[in-house]
Amino acid sequence: MKTTFMGYRRHDGRSGVRNYVAVVPTVLCSVSVARSIAEAMRVNVFPHEGGCGQVGSEKEHTLRVLEGVVSHPNVGAVLTVGLSCEQIDATRLLKAAGDKPTRHIRIHDEGGNAKAVKRGVEMVGELKKEIKGADKTNISVDELTIATQCGSSDTGSGIASNPAVGAMADKLIELGGAVIIGETGGLYGAAGLMARRAATKEIGDKIIAMTDRLEEYYKRMGHSLREGNPTPGNIAGGLTTLVEKSLGGVRKGGTTTIRGVLSPGERISGKGLWVMNTSHGIGSCAAADMLASGAQILAYTTGGGNPTGSPLAPVVKITATKKTVERLEDIIDFDASPVLLGDETVKECGNRMLEEMVEVAGGKIVQAEKTRHTVFAIGKVAL
Amino acid sequence: MVSEVTELAGKRRYVVVDDRDNVATVVEMLKEGEVIEAGMKNIKLLRDIPEGHKFALSRIPKGGYIIKFGEWIGRATAEIPVGDHVHIHNVEDIVDEVRKL
């Protein structure tokens, strides 16, 4: 197996697998202008609904994720797009970018939307030039952090594609890399099992506590996390209990010891398997949290074929459902159906998947990058 | 431990995720009355098992645990004979029990 790839060495010592230009609105009011700039220049945009009128943990969470974006090793240059009256201070945000080329515009200063778009387009042009031909260097696979997620799940997810991702995770960790598993609501029913796999009792307690906080949040709203979970679709598909659903989900993390628990969007600070509390956030909100940690690739299992990519990292779409591989060729990157059909063991599939991850790290473009279908969102609730 | 219980030759019809499991998950609809080879024994299915659903590999007494992934996933609310459909009609969730450290 190839254990190195050509990637980008960043000033802070981390390594990136892409050299994206990021157009980052500092506030929801400037999302439309940011989007127009990014679309015109075919670079990546990070729309969100925060940046103003936020307090406490919600405000901190938005800033933490945006700092995770501008400092991210997959990002080579940053344009922030502000309004001028917002809560988030672009100057502070851009400090997180370190020595990367950056620009900042404010819609009020530029004289309106059209002028801001025009100026922003010019600036992205400059940034593209500045990072063009950036040196790539040989990087060891032990510098990879791979985040894991599942969506549009079906029977094959819990018994084939998630265990295969878990086997990939075990192998990557054996080679010295790191893996993140998140989706607090998803692991609710497996929290006890995960806690027993933690390196210390303190880490285990944190896993239980983060799921308790989410359940308390639902209770304050007069509801329960367990309401309608498993969903009617899950039950029709054969899932019987929430515990079964959660156990199928957490298999993405593999079988190694859990080294720590991260807050939503917090930077990862070690190797091995980490749990991120993605709190109330699902789908692209949870993906943004996990990737903001510095993870360079997202391994995403999907039965039905979830279409979402990320502007922060290549998202490798994995399915064990043959029908999905055949029908959704512009969505699926990796075919894990041989596991479900009995033609490949989980471990063999995990090794093959890690080889694919190393290829992607070295520049192989995934479907979501090819089709430019990316979704980015920052969750409003970070408990 | 993830085991590869079913034969790797040909198209697999059901998956036993872990060798401690007392249920198997079917990959394609299996019909009532079909006899399925499971490890050392033959199991006659007592009902149709739709794709993605589970059947019992061994008798599960009322109050016994349903085991999948090598872990408890629920408790039988009635005795479940070998080859029977295992689903919400004869299983209750045990989320409070397994959420403890």
Coordinates of C-alpha atoms in Angstrom, one line a residue:
Chain A
M1 CA 0.0 0.0 0.0
K2 CA 1.2 3.5 -0.9
T3 CA 1.8 5.3 2.4
T4 CA 2.7 8.8 1.1
F5 CA 1.0 11.3 -1.1
M6 CA 1.9 14.7 -2.6
G7 CA 0.3 17.4 -0.6
Y8 CA 0.8 21.0 0.7
R9 CA 2.8 21.8 3.8
R10 CA 1.3 24.7 5.7
H11 CA 3.1 27.3 7.9
D12 CA 1.6 25.8 11.1
G13 CA 3.1 22.4 10.3
R14 CA -0.1 20.8 9.2
S15 CA -0.5 19.3 5.7
G16 CA -3.3 19.9 3.2
V17 CA -4.6 17.6 0.4
R18 CA -6.0 20.6 -1.6
N19 CA -5.1 24.2 -2.3
Y20 CA -8.6 25.8 -2.3
V21 CA -9.3 29.5 -2.5
A22 CA -12.0 30.1 0.2
V23 CA -14.5 32.9 -0.1
V24 CA -15.9 33.3 3.4
P25 CA -18.8 35.6 4.3
T26 CA -18.3 37.0 7.8
V27 CA -22.1 37.3 8.2
L28 CA -25.3 35.9 6.7
C29 CA -26.0 39.3 5.1
S30 CA -23.0 39.0 2.8
V31 CA -23.6 35.4 1.7
S32 CA -25.2 36.4 -1.6
V33 CA -22.3 38.6 -2.7
A34 CA -19.8 35.9 -1.5
R35 CA -21.6 33.3 -3.6
S36 CA -21.6 35.5 -6.7
I37 CA -17.9 36.0 -6.4
A38 CA -17.1 32.3 -5.9
E39 CA -19.4 31.2 -8.7
A40 CA -17.8 33.7 -11.2
M41 CA -14.3 32.5 -10.2
R42 CA -15.2 28.8 -9.7
V43 CA -13.7 28.8 -6.2
N44 CA -15.2 27.5 -2.9
V45 CA -17.8 29.4 -0.8
F46 CA -18.8 28.9 2.8
P47 CA -22.3 30.2 3.3
H48 CA -23.7 30.3 6.8
E49 CA -26.5 31.9 8.8
G50 CA -24.4 33.4 11.6
G51 CA -22.0 36.2 12.2
C52 CA -24.4 38.7 13.8
G53 CA -27.0 38.8 16.6
Q54 CA -25.5 35.7 18.2
V55 CA -24.6 35.2 21.9
G56 CA -22.8 32.7 24.1
S57 CA -22.0 29.3 22.8
E58 CA -23.7 29.9 19.5
K59 CA -21.5 32.9 18.7
E60 CA -18.4 31.1 19.8
H61 CA -19.3 28.1 17.7
T62 CA -19.7 30.2 14.5
L63 CA -16.4 31.9 15.0
R64 CA -14.6 28.6 15.9
V65 CA -15.9 26.9 12.7
L66 CA -15.0 29.9 10.5
E67 CA -11.5 30.0 12.1
G68 CA -11.3 26.3 11.3
V69 CA -12.1 27.2 7.7
V70 CA -9.5 29.9 7.1
S71 CA -6.8 28.1 9.0
H72 CA -7.6 24.7 7.4
P73 CA -4.7 23.0 5.7
N74 CA -6.8 22.4 2.5
V75 CA -7.2 26.2 2.1
G76 CA -4.4 28.0 0.4
A77 CA -5.9 31.5 0.3
V78 CA -8.9 33.4 1.8
L79 CA -11.2 36.2 0.8
T80 CA -13.5 37.3 3.6
V81 CA -16.7 39.2 2.5
G82 CA -18.2 41.4 5.2
L83 CA -20.9 44.0 5.3
S84 CA -19.3 46.4 8.0
C85 CA -21.8 46.4 10.8
E86 CA -21.6 42.6 11.7
Q87 CA -20.6 41.0 14.9
I88 CA -17.7 38.9 13.5
D89 CA -14.5 40.9 13.2
A90 CA -12.8 39.9 9.9
T91 CA -9.4 41.1 11.2
R92 CA -9.6 38.7 14.1
L93 CA -10.9 35.9 11.8
L94 CA -8.0 36.4 9.3
K95 CA -5.4 36.1 12.0
A96 CA -6.3 32.4 12.0
A97 CA -5.1 32.3 8.3
G98 CA -1.5 32.8 9.4
D99 CA 0.7 33.6 6.5
K100 CA -1.7 32.5 3.7
P101 CA -2.5 35.2 1.1
T102 CA -5.8 36.9 2.2
R103 CA -8.0 39.8 1.2
H104 CA -11.0 41.4 2.8
I105 CA -13.8 43.4 1.4
R106 CA -16.9 45.0 3.0
I107 CA -20.0 45.6 0.9
H108 CA -20.6 49.1 2.5
D109 CA -17.1 50.2 1.7
E110 CA -17.2 49.0 -1.9
G111 CA -20.4 50.9 -2.7
G112 CA -22.9 48.2 -3.0
N113 CA -23.5 44.6 -4.2
A114 CA -22.3 44.9 -7.8
K115 CA -19.1 46.8 -6.9
A116 CA -18.4 44.4 -4.1
V117 CA -18.8 41.4 -6.4
K118 CA -16.5 43.1 -9.1
R119 CA -13.8 43.9 -6.5
G120 CA -14.1 40.5 -4.9
V121 CA -13.7 38.8 -8.3
E122 CA -10.5 40.8 -9.0
M123 CA -9.2 39.9 -5.6
V124 CA -9.9 36.2 -6.1
G125 CA -8.0 36.5 -9.4
E126 CA -5.0 37.9 -7.5
L127 CA -5.2 35.1 -4.8
K128 CA -5.4 32.4 -7.5
K129 CA -2.2 33.8 -9.1
E130 CA -0.4 34.0 -5.7
I131 CA -1.0 30.4 -4.9
K132 CA -0.7 29.0 -8.4
G133 CA 2.1 26.4 -8.7
A134 CA 2.4 26.2 -4.9
D135 CA 5.0 23.5 -4.0
K136 CA 3.7 20.1 -3.3
T137 CA 5.7 17.9 -1.0
N138 CA 5.8 14.2 -0.1
I139 CA 3.6 13.6 2.9
S140 CA 3.2 10.5 5.0
V141 CA -0.2 9.0 5.5
D142 CA 0.2 9.3 9.2
E143 CA -0.5 13.0 8.8
L144 CA -4.0 12.3 7.5
T145 CA -7.1 12.9 9.6
I146 CA -10.2 11.4 8.1
A147 CA -13.7 12.4 9.4
T148 CA -16.6 10.0 9.0
Q149 CA -20.2 10.6 8.3
C150 CA -23.3 8.8 7.0
G151 CA -26.5 10.0 5.3
S152 CA -29.4 8.6 3.3
S153 CA -28.5 5.3 5.1
D154 CA -30.0 1.9 4.3
T155 CA -29.5 -1.7 5.4
G156 CA -26.1 -1.9 3.7
S157 CA -24.8 1.1 5.7
G158 CA -24.9 -0.5 9.1
I159 CA -23.8 -4.0 8.1
A160 CA -21.4 -3.3 5.2
S161 CA -20.3 0.2 4.3
N162 CA -19.9 1.5 7.9
P163 CA -17.9 -1.5 9.0
A164 CA -15.7 -1.1 5.9
V165 CA -15.1 2.5 6.8
G166 CA -14.3 1.3 10.3
A167 CA -11.8 -1.2 8.9
M168 CA -10.2 1.7 6.9
A169 CA -10.2 3.8 10.2
D170 CA -8.5 1.0 12.1
K171 CA -5.8 0.6 9.4
L172 CA -5.2 4.4 9.1
I173 CA -4.8 4.6 12.9
E174 CA -2.4 1.6 12.9
L175 CA -0.3 3.6 10.4
G176 CA -0.3 6.6 12.7
G177 CA -3.2 8.7 11.4
A178 CA -6.3 10.1 13.0
V179 CA -10.1 9.5 12.6
I180 CA -13.1 11.5 13.8
I181 CA -16.5 10.2 14.4
G182 CA -19.3 12.6 15.2
E183 CA -23.1 12.9 14.8
T184 CA -24.1 13.1 18.5
G185 CA -27.7 12.3 17.8
G186 CA -26.7 9.3 15.8
L187 CA -24.4 7.8 18.5
Y188 CA -27.0 8.5 21.3
G189 CA -28.1 4.9 21.5
A190 CA -24.4 3.6 21.4
A191 CA -23.0 6.2 23.9
G192 CA -22.5 3.5 26.6
L193 CA -20.6 1.3 24.3
M194 CA -18.5 4.2 23.0
A195 CA -17.8 5.3 26.6
R196 CA -16.5 1.9 27.5
R197 CA -14.1 2.1 24.6
A198 CA -12.6 5.4 25.9
A199 CA -9.0 5.7 27.0
T200 CA -10.0 7.1 30.4
K201 CA -13.2 7.3 32.5
E202 CA -13.2 11.1 32.1
I203 CA -13.4 10.7 28.3
G204 CA -16.2 8.2 28.6
D205 CA -18.1 10.5 30.9
K206 CA -17.8 13.3 28.4
I207 CA -19.3 11.0 25.7
I208 CA -22.4 10.2 27.9
A209 CA -22.7 13.9 29.0
M210 CA -22.7 15.2 25.4
T211 CA -25.6 12.9 24.5
D212 CA -27.4 13.8 27.8
R213 CA -27.1 17.5 26.9
L214 CA -28.7 16.9 23.5
E215 CA -31.6 14.9 25.1
E216 CA -32.1 17.7 27.6
Y217 CA -32.3 20.2 24.8
Y218 CA -35.1 18.2 23.2
K219 CA -36.8 17.9 26.5
R220 CA -36.8 21.7 27.0
M221 CA -38.7 21.8 23.7
G222 CA -41.2 19.3 25.1
H223 CA -39.8 16.5 22.9
S224 CA -37.4 13.6 23.0
L225 CA -34.6 12.5 20.8
R226 CA -36.2 9.1 20.7
E227 CA -39.4 10.4 19.2
G228 CA -39.7 8.8 15.8
N229 CA -36.3 7.3 16.0
P230 CA -35.8 4.9 14.3
T231 CA -37.7 6.7 11.7
P232 CA -40.6 5.1 9.8
G233 CA -38.3 4.7 6.9
N234 CA -35.7 3.0 9.1
I235 CA -38.3 0.6 10.5
A236 CA -39.6 -0.3 7.0
G237 CA -36.0 -0.9 6.0
G238 CA -35.6 -3.4 8.9
L239 CA -34.1 -1.4 11.7
T240 CA -35.8 -2.4 14.9
T241 CA -34.4 -0.2 17.7
L242 CA -32.5 3.1 18.2
V243 CA -29.7 1.1 19.7
E244 CA -29.4 -1.0 16.6
K245 CA -29.4 2.2 14.4
S246 CA -26.7 3.8 16.6
L247 CA -24.5 0.7 16.7
G248 CA -24.6 0.5 12.9
G249 CA -23.6 4.2 12.7
V250 CA -20.7 4.1 15.1
R251 CA -19.1 1.2 13.3
K252 CA -17.6 3.9 11.0
G253 CA -15.1 4.7 13.8
G254 CA -13.7 1.2 13.8
T255 CA -12.6 -0.7 16.9
T256 CA -9.7 1.3 18.5
T257 CA -9.6 3.1 21.8
I258 CA -11.2 6.6 21.9
R259 CA -8.5 9.2 22.6
G260 CA -10.6 12.2 23.3
V261 CA -13.8 14.2 22.8
L262 CA -13.9 17.5 20.8
S263 CA -16.3 20.4 21.0
P264 CA -18.2 21.2 17.8
G265 CA -15.6 22.5 15.3
E266 CA -12.7 22.2 17.7
R267 CA -9.2 21.6 16.3
I268 CA -8.0 18.0 16.7
S269 CA -4.9 17.7 18.8
G270 CA -3.7 14.1 18.5
K271 CA -3.7 10.8 16.7
G272 CA -6.0 7.8 16.9
L273 CA -9.8 7.8 17.2
W274 CA -11.6 11.0 18.4
V275 CA -15.3 11.6 19.0
M276 CA -16.6 15.0 18.1
N277 CA -19.7 16.4 19.7
T278 CA -21.5 17.7 16.6
S279 CA -24.4 18.5 19.0
H280 CA -27.7 19.3 17.3
G281 CA -26.1 19.7 13.9
I282 CA -26.9 17.1 11.3
G283 CA -25.8 16.6 7.7
S284 CA -23.7 19.4 6.4
C285 CA -23.6 21.1 9.8
A286 CA -21.9 18.1 11.4
A287 CA -19.6 17.8 8.3
A288 CA -18.5 21.4 8.8
D289 CA -17.8 20.9 12.5
M290 CA -15.7 17.8 11.9
L291 CA -13.8 19.2 8.9
A292 CA -13.2 22.5 10.7
S293 CA -11.1 20.4 13.1
G294 CA -8.5 20.1 10.4
A295 CA -9.6 16.8 8.9
Q296 CA -8.5 16.7 5.3
I297 CA -11.0 14.2 3.9
L298 CA -14.5 13.1 4.8
A299 CA -15.4 9.5 4.3
Y300 CA -19.2 9.5 3.8
T301 CA -21.3 6.3 3.6
T302 CA -24.6 6.5 1.9
G303 CA -27.2 3.9 1.0
G304 CA -29.6 5.9 -1.1
G305 CA -26.9 8.2 -2.4
N306 CA -26.5 11.5 -0.5
P307 CA -25.4 14.3 -3.0
T308 CA -23.6 16.7 -0.7
G309 CA -20.0 17.6 -1.0
S310 CA -18.0 20.1 1.1
P311 CA -16.1 23.2 0.1
L312 CA -13.5 22.4 2.7
A313 CA -12.4 18.9 1.8
P314 CA -13.0 16.1 -0.7
V315 CA -15.9 14.0 0.4
V316 CA -15.6 10.4 -0.6
K317 CA -19.0 8.8 -1.1
I318 CA -19.2 5.2 -0.2
T319 CA -22.1 2.8 -0.7
A320 CA -22.6 -0.9 -0.3
T321 CA -25.8 -0.8 -2.4
K322 CA -25.1 -1.9 -6.0
K323 CA -28.3 -0.2 -7.3
T324 CA -27.0 3.1 -6.0
V325 CA -23.5 2.6 -7.6
E326 CA -25.2 2.0 -10.9
R327 CA -27.9 4.6 -10.8
L328 CA -26.0 7.6 -9.2
E329 CA -22.7 7.6 -11.0
D330 CA -22.1 11.3 -10.5
I331 CA -22.5 10.9 -6.7
I332 CA -20.7 7.7 -5.7
D333 CA -16.9 7.4 -5.5
F334 CA -16.4 4.1 -3.9
D335 CA -18.2 0.8 -4.3
A336 CA -18.4 -1.3 -1.1
S337 CA -21.1 -3.6 -2.5
P338 CA -18.7 -6.5 -2.7
V339 CA -18.8 -6.7 1.1
L340 CA -22.6 -7.0 1.1
L341 CA -22.6 -9.5 -1.7
G342 CA -19.9 -11.6 -0.1
D343 CA -17.2 -11.1 -2.6
E344 CA -14.8 -9.1 -0.3
T345 CA -14.2 -9.2 3.4
V346 CA -14.8 -6.1 5.5
K347 CA -11.0 -5.9 6.1
E348 CA -10.1 -6.2 2.4
C349 CA -12.6 -3.5 1.6
G350 CA -11.2 -1.3 4.4
N351 CA -7.7 -1.6 2.9
R352 CA -8.9 -0.9 -0.6
M353 CA -10.7 2.1 0.8
L354 CA -7.6 3.5 2.5
E355 CA -5.7 3.1 -0.8
E356 CA -8.5 5.2 -2.4
M357 CA -8.2 7.8 0.4
V358 CA -4.4 8.1 -0.2
E359 CA -5.2 8.6 -4.0
V360 CA -7.7 11.3 -3.1
A361 CA -5.2 12.9 -0.8
G362 CA -2.7 13.0 -3.7
G363 CA -5.1 14.9 -5.8
K364 CA -7.6 12.4 -7.3
I365 CA -10.8 14.5 -7.7
V366 CA -14.0 13.1 -6.1
Q367 CA -17.5 13.4 -7.7
A368 CA -18.6 16.3 -5.5
E369 CA -15.6 18.3 -6.6
K370 CA -16.1 17.4 -10.2
T371 CA -19.7 18.4 -10.2
R372 CA -19.1 21.3 -7.7
H373 CA -22.1 20.3 -5.6
T374 CA -21.0 21.5 -2.2
V375 CA -23.1 22.3 0.9
F376 CA -21.8 24.2 3.9
A377 CA -23.7 25.2 7.0
I378 CA -22.9 26.0 10.6
G379 CA -25.3 24.7 13.2
K380 CA -27.1 27.2 15.4
V381 CA -27.1 25.0 18.6
A382 CA -23.8 24.0 20.0
L383 CA -24.4 22.3 23.4
Chain B
M1 CA -15.0 -9.2 16.0
V2 CA -16.4 -9.0 12.5
S3 CA -16.8 -12.4 11.1
E4 CA -17.5 -13.5 7.6
V5 CA -19.9 -16.2 8.5
T6 CA -21.7 -16.7 5.2
E7 CA -20.0 -18.4 2.3
L8 CA -18.0 -16.0 0.1
A9 CA -18.9 -17.9 -3.0
G10 CA -21.8 -16.7 -5.0
K11 CA -24.4 -14.1 -4.1
R12 CA -24.8 -13.8 -0.3
R13 CA -28.5 -13.7 0.8
Y14 CA -28.0 -12.7 4.4
V15 CA -25.3 -11.3 6.7
V16 CA -24.3 -12.3 10.2
V17 CA -22.3 -9.3 11.3
D18 CA -20.6 -10.9 14.3
D19 CA -20.2 -14.5 15.3
R20 CA -21.9 -13.8 18.7
D21 CA -25.1 -12.6 16.9
N22 CA -28.4 -14.4 17.4
V23 CA -30.0 -12.7 14.3
A24 CA -29.0 -12.4 10.7
T25 CA -29.9 -9.5 8.3
V26 CA -31.2 -10.5 4.9
V27 CA -29.8 -8.9 1.7
E28 CA -32.7 -9.9 -0.4
M29 CA -36.3 -10.9 0.4
L30 CA -36.4 -14.5 1.7
K31 CA -39.7 -16.4 1.6
E32 CA -41.6 -18.2 4.3
G33 CA -40.8 -21.9 4.3
E34 CA -37.3 -21.5 2.7
V35 CA -34.5 -23.5 4.3
I36 CA -31.4 -21.4 4.8
E37 CA -28.0 -22.8 5.5
A38 CA -26.5 -21.0 8.5
G39 CA -23.2 -22.3 9.6
M40 CA -23.6 -25.9 10.7
K41 CA -27.4 -25.9 10.7
N42 CA -30.3 -25.4 8.4
I43 CA -32.9 -22.9 9.4
K44 CA -36.5 -23.0 8.1
L45 CA -37.9 -19.5 7.8
L46 CA -41.3 -19.1 9.6
R47 CA -42.3 -16.0 7.7
D48 CA -41.3 -13.8 4.8
I49 CA -38.2 -11.8 5.7
P50 CA -38.1 -8.5 3.7
E51 CA -34.8 -7.1 2.5
G52 CA -32.9 -5.5 5.4
H53 CA -34.9 -7.3 8.1
K54 CA -33.7 -9.9 10.5
F55 CA -34.5 -13.5 11.4
A56 CA -33.5 -15.5 14.5
L57 CA -30.6 -17.8 14.2
S58 CA -31.4 -19.4 17.6
R59 CA -34.4 -19.5 19.9
I60 CA -34.6 -16.2 21.9
P61 CA -36.6 -16.5 25.1
K62 CA -39.1 -13.8 26.2
G63 CA -36.9 -11.2 28.0
G64 CA -33.8 -12.4 26.2
Y65 CA -31.5 -10.0 24.4
I66 CA -31.4 -9.6 20.6
I67 CA -27.7 -9.6 19.6
K68 CA -26.3 -7.9 16.5
F69 CA -22.9 -6.4 15.9
G70 CA -21.9 -8.6 18.9
E71 CA -23.9 -6.2 21.1
W72 CA -27.4 -6.1 22.7
I73 CA -29.7 -4.2 20.4
G74 CA -33.1 -4.9 22.1
R75 CA -35.1 -7.3 24.3
A76 CA -37.6 -9.9 23.1
T77 CA -41.1 -9.2 24.3
A78 CA -42.2 -12.7 23.4
E79 CA -40.4 -16.0 22.7
I80 CA -38.9 -15.9 19.3
P81 CA -38.4 -19.3 17.6
V82 CA -35.5 -20.0 15.2
G83 CA -36.3 -18.7 11.7
D84 CA -38.9 -16.1 12.9
H85 CA -38.9 -12.5 11.8
V86 CA -37.3 -10.3 14.5
H87 CA -38.7 -6.8 14.5
I88 CA -40.7 -4.2 16.4
H89 CA -43.6 -6.6 16.9
N90 CA -41.5 -8.8 19.2
V91 CA -38.6 -6.6 20.3
E92 CA -38.4 -3.5 22.7
D93 CA -35.6 -0.9 22.7
I94 CA -33.1 -1.0 25.6
V95 CA -31.7 2.4 25.1
D96 CA -31.7 3.4 28.8
E97 CA -30.0 0.2 29.8
V98 CA -27.1 0.4 27.3
R99 CA -26.5 4.2 27.6
K100 CA -24.9 3.8 31.0
L101 CA -21.1 3.7 31.2

